[in-house]
Short mmCIF file of C-alpha atoms in Angstrom, two decimals:
data_model
loop_
_atom_site.label_atom_id
_atom_site.label_comp_id
_atom_site.label_asym_id
_atom_site.label_seq_id
_atom_site.Cartn_x
_atom_site.Cartn_y
_atom_site.Cartn_z
CA MET A 1 143.19 77.92 55.04
CA PHE A 2 140.73 76.04 58.02
CA ALA A 3 143.47 74.84 60.02
CA TYR A 4 144.70 78.65 59.87
CA THR A 5 141.82 79.89 61.20
CA VAL A 6 141.38 77.10 63.72
CA ALA A 7 144.22 78.11 64.88
CA MET A 8 144.11 81.46 65.36
CA LYS A 9 140.64 81.18 67.21
CA LYS A 10 142.67 78.53 69.81
CA LEU A 11 144.67 81.54 69.61
CA LEU A 12 142.83 84.42 70.88
CA GLY A 13 140.94 82.29 73.23
CA ILE A 14 144.19 81.62 75.03
CA LEU A 15 144.81 85.41 74.79
CA VAL A 16 141.05 85.82 75.72
CA LEU A 17 142.06 83.94 78.73
CA SER A 18 145.06 85.48 80.15
CA LEU A 19 143.02 89.32 79.83
CA LEU A 20 140.35 88.27 81.75
CA PHE A 21 142.71 85.98 84.95
CA CYS A 22 144.94 89.75 84.70
CA GLY A 23 142.23 91.97 84.56
CA ASP A 24 142.57 92.42 87.91
CA GLY A 25 145.34 94.79 87.42
CA PHE A 26 147.37 91.54 89.55
CA ALA A 27 149.33 90.54 86.52
CA GLY A 28 152.74 92.03 87.38
CA LYS A 29 155.72 90.04 89.22
CA PHE A 30 155.48 88.77 92.71
CA VAL A 31 158.28 90.50 95.25
CA ASN A 32 160.03 87.56 97.11
CA LEU A 33 159.79 87.81 100.57
CA PRO A 34 160.69 86.13 103.28
CA LYS A 35 158.93 84.26 105.42
CA ASP A 36 160.26 86.41 108.15
CA VAL A 37 158.26 89.54 107.51
CA ALA A 38 155.37 87.85 105.62
CA SER A 39 152.88 85.89 105.17
CA GLY A 40 149.51 84.52 104.15
CA ASN A 41 149.78 86.72 100.50
CA LYS A 42 151.47 87.67 98.08
CA TYR A 43 152.92 91.31 97.18
CA LYS A 44 153.76 93.35 93.69
CA LYS A 45 155.33 97.16 93.94
CA SER A 46 152.68 99.46 92.60
CA LEU A 47 153.10 101.66 89.96
CA ASP A 48 156.08 99.98 89.48
CA ARG A 49 157.60 101.52 86.89
CA LYS A 50 159.91 104.35 88.15
CA TYR A 51 160.35 102.29 91.35
CA LYS A 52 163.53 103.27 93.00
CA LYS A 53 165.60 100.06 94.20
CA TYR A 54 166.09 101.95 97.95
CA GLY A 55 162.29 102.42 97.96
CA MET A 56 161.32 98.74 99.42
CA GLN A 57 164.23 96.21 100.33
CA VAL A 58 163.96 93.98 102.51
CA VAL A 59 166.87 94.34 105.66
CA SER A 60 168.16 92.28 108.33
CA LYS A 61 169.04 93.29 112.29
CA LYS A 62 172.78 92.37 112.14
CA ASP A 63 173.38 95.87 109.73
CA GLY A 64 171.21 98.24 112.40
CA HIS A 65 167.95 98.09 111.09
CA PRO A 66 165.07 98.26 113.10
CA VAL A 67 163.23 94.39 113.58
CA ARG A 68 159.93 93.51 115.71
CA ALA A 69 160.71 90.06 115.14
CA GLY A 70 163.50 87.54 113.04
CA GLU A 71 166.22 88.94 112.26
CA LYS A 72 164.74 90.89 109.38
CA SER A 73 161.89 94.09 108.61
CA ILE A 74 160.71 96.17 105.22
CA ARG A 75 161.61 99.66 104.96
CA PHE A 76 160.51 102.19 102.19
CA GLU A 77 161.85 104.79 101.96
CA VAL A 78 160.29 107.71 99.63
CA ARG A 79 162.04 110.58 98.25
CA PRO A 80 161.55 114.56 96.34
CA GLY A 81 159.80 113.18 92.89
CA ASP A 82 159.29 109.83 93.52
CA CYS A 83 156.20 109.32 91.46
CA GLY A 84 155.76 105.99 89.69
CA TYR A 85 152.75 105.44 86.88
CA ASN A 86 151.21 102.59 85.14
CA GLU A 87 149.26 101.70 82.18
CA ASP A 88 146.57 103.21 84.59
CA TRP A 89 147.88 105.32 86.56
CA ASN A 90 150.52 108.62 86.97
CA ASP A 91 151.14 110.33 90.03
CA CYS A 92 153.78 112.26 88.87
CA ASP A 93 150.16 113.66 86.75
CA ASN A 94 148.52 114.13 89.61
CA ASP A 95 151.19 115.46 92.68
CA ARG A 96 151.28 112.44 93.91
CA GLU A 97 154.01 109.71 95.37
CA ARG A 98 155.21 106.45 97.33
CA HIS A 99 156.24 103.48 97.03
CA GLU A 100 153.25 100.09 97.72
CA LEU A 101 153.79 96.84 98.07
CA THR A 102 149.88 95.79 96.44
CA GLY A 103 148.10 92.35 97.97
CA LYS A 104 146.72 89.70 95.79
CA ARG A 105 142.70 91.39 95.85
CA MET A 106 140.51 89.16 98.29
CA SER A 107 136.65 87.64 98.32
CA GLY A 108 134.27 88.95 100.80
CA GLY A 109 133.52 87.67 104.02
CA GLU A 110 135.66 87.73 107.32
CA TRP A 111 139.87 88.23 107.46
CA TRP A 112 142.08 88.70 109.39
CA TYR A 113 145.44 91.24 109.52
CA ALA A 114 147.91 92.02 111.28
CA TRP A 115 151.07 94.14 110.89
CA SER A 116 154.68 96.02 112.59
CA ILE A 117 155.04 99.67 111.66
CA PHE A 118 157.97 101.86 112.32
CA LEU A 119 158.68 105.69 112.50
CA PRO A 120 162.02 106.31 113.06
CA LYS A 121 163.26 109.49 115.30
CA ASP A 122 164.46 111.21 112.00
CA PHE A 123 160.94 110.42 110.68
CA ILE A 124 158.94 113.98 109.68
CA ASN A 125 155.05 114.43 109.35
CA VAL A 126 154.30 116.50 106.28
CA SER A 127 151.04 117.87 106.98
CA PRO A 128 149.25 118.61 105.58
CA THR A 129 150.41 116.46 103.10
CA LYS A 130 149.13 113.41 103.03
CA LEU A 131 150.04 110.34 104.20
CA ALA A 132 148.45 106.92 103.90
CA LEU A 133 151.08 104.47 106.02
CA GLY A 134 148.80 101.75 105.03
CA GLN A 135 145.16 101.39 103.34
CA PHE A 136 142.72 98.72 101.93
CA HIS A 137 141.95 98.82 98.17
CA GLN A 138 139.20 98.03 96.09
CA GLU A 139 140.15 96.35 92.48
CA LYS A 140 138.34 99.32 90.32
CA GLY A 141 137.33 101.59 92.21
CA HIS A 142 137.85 103.64 95.90
CA VAL A 143 140.17 103.24 98.32
CA VAL A 144 137.70 101.96 101.74
CA TRP A 145 140.62 102.05 104.84
CA MET A 146 143.21 104.10 105.16
CA PHE A 147 145.51 104.43 108.43
CA GLN A 148 147.05 107.36 107.82
CA ASN A 149 150.24 110.16 109.44
CA GLN A 150 148.15 112.56 109.19
CA ASN A 151 145.50 114.72 110.08
CA PHE A 152 145.04 118.79 109.75
CA SER A 153 144.57 120.28 113.00
CA ILE A 154 147.22 117.48 115.00
CA PRO A 155 150.03 116.21 113.07
CA GLY A 156 151.47 113.01 112.99
CA GLY A 157 150.37 109.74 115.10
CA TYR A 158 148.32 106.50 113.21
CA TRP A 159 144.43 107.39 112.35
CA VAL A 160 141.99 104.86 110.71
CA ASP A 161 140.38 106.64 108.20
CA ASN A 162 136.57 105.63 106.42
CA GLN A 163 136.12 106.06 103.23
CA VAL A 164 133.55 103.18 102.08
CA PRO A 165 131.76 106.23 101.13
CA GLY A 166 133.95 107.49 98.55
CA TYR A 167 135.58 110.38 100.73
CA THR A 168 136.36 110.53 104.41
CA LYS A 169 133.15 110.01 106.91
CA THR A 170 135.17 109.62 110.14
CA LEU A 171 138.94 109.87 110.98
CA ASP A 172 139.29 108.57 114.13
CA LYS A 173 143.06 108.51 116.37
CA VAL A 174 144.50 104.89 117.44
CA LEU A 175 148.25 106.64 117.94
CA THR A 176 149.48 109.96 119.18
CA ASN A 177 153.05 111.13 117.25
CA ASP A 178 155.59 110.13 120.36
CA GLU A 179 153.00 106.69 120.25
CA MET A 180 155.03 106.15 116.75
CA ILE A 181 157.82 107.18 116.55
CA GLY A 182 161.74 105.13 118.03
CA LYS A 183 158.81 102.70 119.03
CA TRP A 184 157.65 99.15 117.30
CA ASN A 185 153.36 99.15 116.98
CA ASP A 186 151.97 96.04 116.23
CA ILE A 187 148.31 96.84 113.83
CA LEU A 188 145.60 93.93 113.76
CA VAL A 189 142.99 94.51 111.67
CA ASN A 190 139.61 92.16 112.02
CA VAL A 191 136.96 93.03 108.96
CA LYS A 192 134.27 91.27 107.29
CA TRP A 193 133.68 92.88 103.86
CA SER A 194 130.24 93.58 102.99
CA LYS A 195 128.36 95.96 100.85
CA LYS A 196 126.26 95.16 103.47
CA GLU A 197 125.11 96.41 106.53
CA ASP A 198 126.30 93.23 108.10
CA GLY A 199 129.72 93.93 107.73
CA PHE A 200 132.56 94.88 110.83
CA PHE A 201 135.65 96.62 110.99
CA LYS A 202 137.58 96.40 113.98
CA VAL A 203 141.33 97.81 114.88
CA TRP A 204 143.74 96.92 118.36
CA VAL A 205 146.62 98.99 118.93
CA ASN A 206 149.31 96.90 120.52
CA ASN A 207 146.89 94.63 121.87
CA LYS A 208 143.67 97.16 122.76
CA LEU A 209 141.08 96.32 120.54
CA SER A 210 141.33 100.75 119.67
CA TYR A 211 138.38 101.21 116.61
CA GLU A 212 135.17 99.75 116.07
CA TYR A 213 132.63 100.66 112.92
CA MET A 214 130.10 98.34 111.98
CA GLY A 215 127.80 98.54 108.84
CA ALA A 216 129.56 98.14 104.39
CA THR A 217 132.88 98.03 104.24
CA LYS A 218 133.19 98.04 100.75
CA THR A 219 130.42 98.49 97.44
CA LYS A 220 132.53 97.05 94.89
CA ALA A 221 133.56 93.35 94.79
CA LYS A 222 136.81 92.73 95.74
CA VAL A 223 139.79 94.07 98.23
CA TYR A 224 142.89 94.47 98.69
CA PHE A 225 145.90 95.46 101.04
CA LYS A 226 148.65 98.14 100.28
CA PHE A 227 151.18 99.39 102.79
CA GLY A 228 154.09 101.23 102.28
CA ILE A 229 154.58 104.91 101.91
CA TYR A 230 151.91 107.02 100.11
CA ARG A 231 151.78 110.02 99.40
CA SER A 232 149.07 112.69 98.19
CA PHE A 233 148.38 116.44 97.35
CA LEU A 234 152.21 116.83 97.16
CA SER A 235 151.76 120.46 96.98
CA LYS A 236 149.60 121.42 100.36
CA TRP A 237 153.13 120.76 101.87
CA ILE A 238 155.35 122.36 99.57
CA TYR A 239 152.93 126.01 100.10
CA SER A 240 152.25 125.93 102.95
CA SER A 241 154.25 128.12 106.18
CA ARG A 242 155.37 124.24 107.73
CA ASN A 243 157.57 124.46 104.96
CA LYS A 244 160.05 126.37 106.36
CA LYS A 245 163.70 125.91 104.48
CA LYS A 246 160.60 126.40 100.94
CA GLU A 247 161.83 122.64 100.30
CA LYS A 248 160.53 121.62 96.29
CA GLY A 249 159.94 118.71 96.82
CA VAL A 250 158.24 117.11 100.26
CA PRO A 251 160.95 115.89 102.46
CA ALA A 252 162.31 112.47 102.53
CA GLN A 253 160.28 109.87 104.27
CA VAL A 254 161.69 106.24 105.92
CA VAL A 255 158.95 103.21 107.01
CA TYR A 256 159.39 100.09 108.45
CA PHE A 257 156.80 97.22 108.82
CA ASP A 258 157.61 93.80 109.84
CA GLU A 259 154.83 90.55 110.65
CA VAL A 260 152.74 91.79 107.82
CA ARG A 261 150.16 88.97 107.65
CA VAL A 262 146.93 87.77 105.64
CA GLY A 263 144.74 85.11 107.50
CA LYS A 264 140.82 83.51 108.15
CA THR A 265 141.42 83.13 111.32
CA LYS A 266 143.57 85.95 114.44
CA GLU A 267 145.26 82.66 114.91
CA LYS A 268 147.05 82.47 111.87
CA VAL A 269 147.71 86.16 111.87
CA VAL A 270 149.11 86.43 115.22
CA GLY A 271 150.86 82.92 115.58
CA ASN A 272 153.83 83.12 117.78
CA LEU A 273 154.79 87.27 118.11
CA PRO A 274 157.02 88.76 120.69
CA PRO A 275 155.36 91.04 123.81
CA LEU A 276 157.03 94.91 122.43
CA LYS A 277 159.44 95.78 124.62
#
C-alpha cells in the first residue's frame, strides 16, 4: 500500500508539472514552417478544432502564388462558416471566423517583429465586419495591438489599433487600400513590452517609420503574436447595405504572409530581404 501511495504521488506530481508547463495554452502541435517563410518563433494553429486544410498552407512560387522572397509563402483563407473552437473559446458562438497561427508567448523587454503581407486583386473588404490581419494578444488577457483592414468611415487599408486599455484607444492608418491590393508590403515592429510608461511601440512600413507610441504596451505578463485572417462581428456585414447580394455569410478572403520573423535585434529580423519592386 505504501509503494502504491508513493507511486500515485509521483504520478500526480508529473501531471501537475505538465499542467504548469502547458498553462500558457500552447500545448498543441507545432506547425512545421520552413525558414523560407518564418523564423525566430514556433507556431500552432489557433482554435484548431474545425481548422480547415485550406485555412493555412505553405505554397510555392512555381505554382503561381505570390512570394515576397525565396520560393514559398503562407496562404490563409477563410470561407463563410470557418469558425473554430477549443476548450476555452468558440468562434461559432461569438459571431467570428478565423484561420490564424499563434506564436509562443514572449517575455517582457524589447523585441522586433517583421512580416510581409499581400492582398490579392480580388480581395473583398468586408467592413463593417472587423478584420484583423495580425495581432498581439496577452496570455490570459485581452488583445493589446491589432493590425486591421477596416475602418467604419474609410474601408480598407492597414490600421494600427491600440487596445492596451482593453478597448480601442487610437486607430491609425499606415497603408491605404490601393497601397495594399495586389502588392507586397513589409511591416517592421519594434516594441518594448512593459506595463509601465517606459514602453514603446513603433511601426515601419516599407522602411518608413509610420507609427510611434510611447507608454504602457501591455497589462499582463506575456504577449504573443498571431497572424492570418480573423474576422469578428460577422452579422454587421450580413445585415449592412454593403451586402448587395444579400449573402447569408461574409465573402471568402485570401491573404498571403511571408518573411515572418521575430528576434531581439533589428538585424535578426530584417536579414537580407531584397528591396520591393
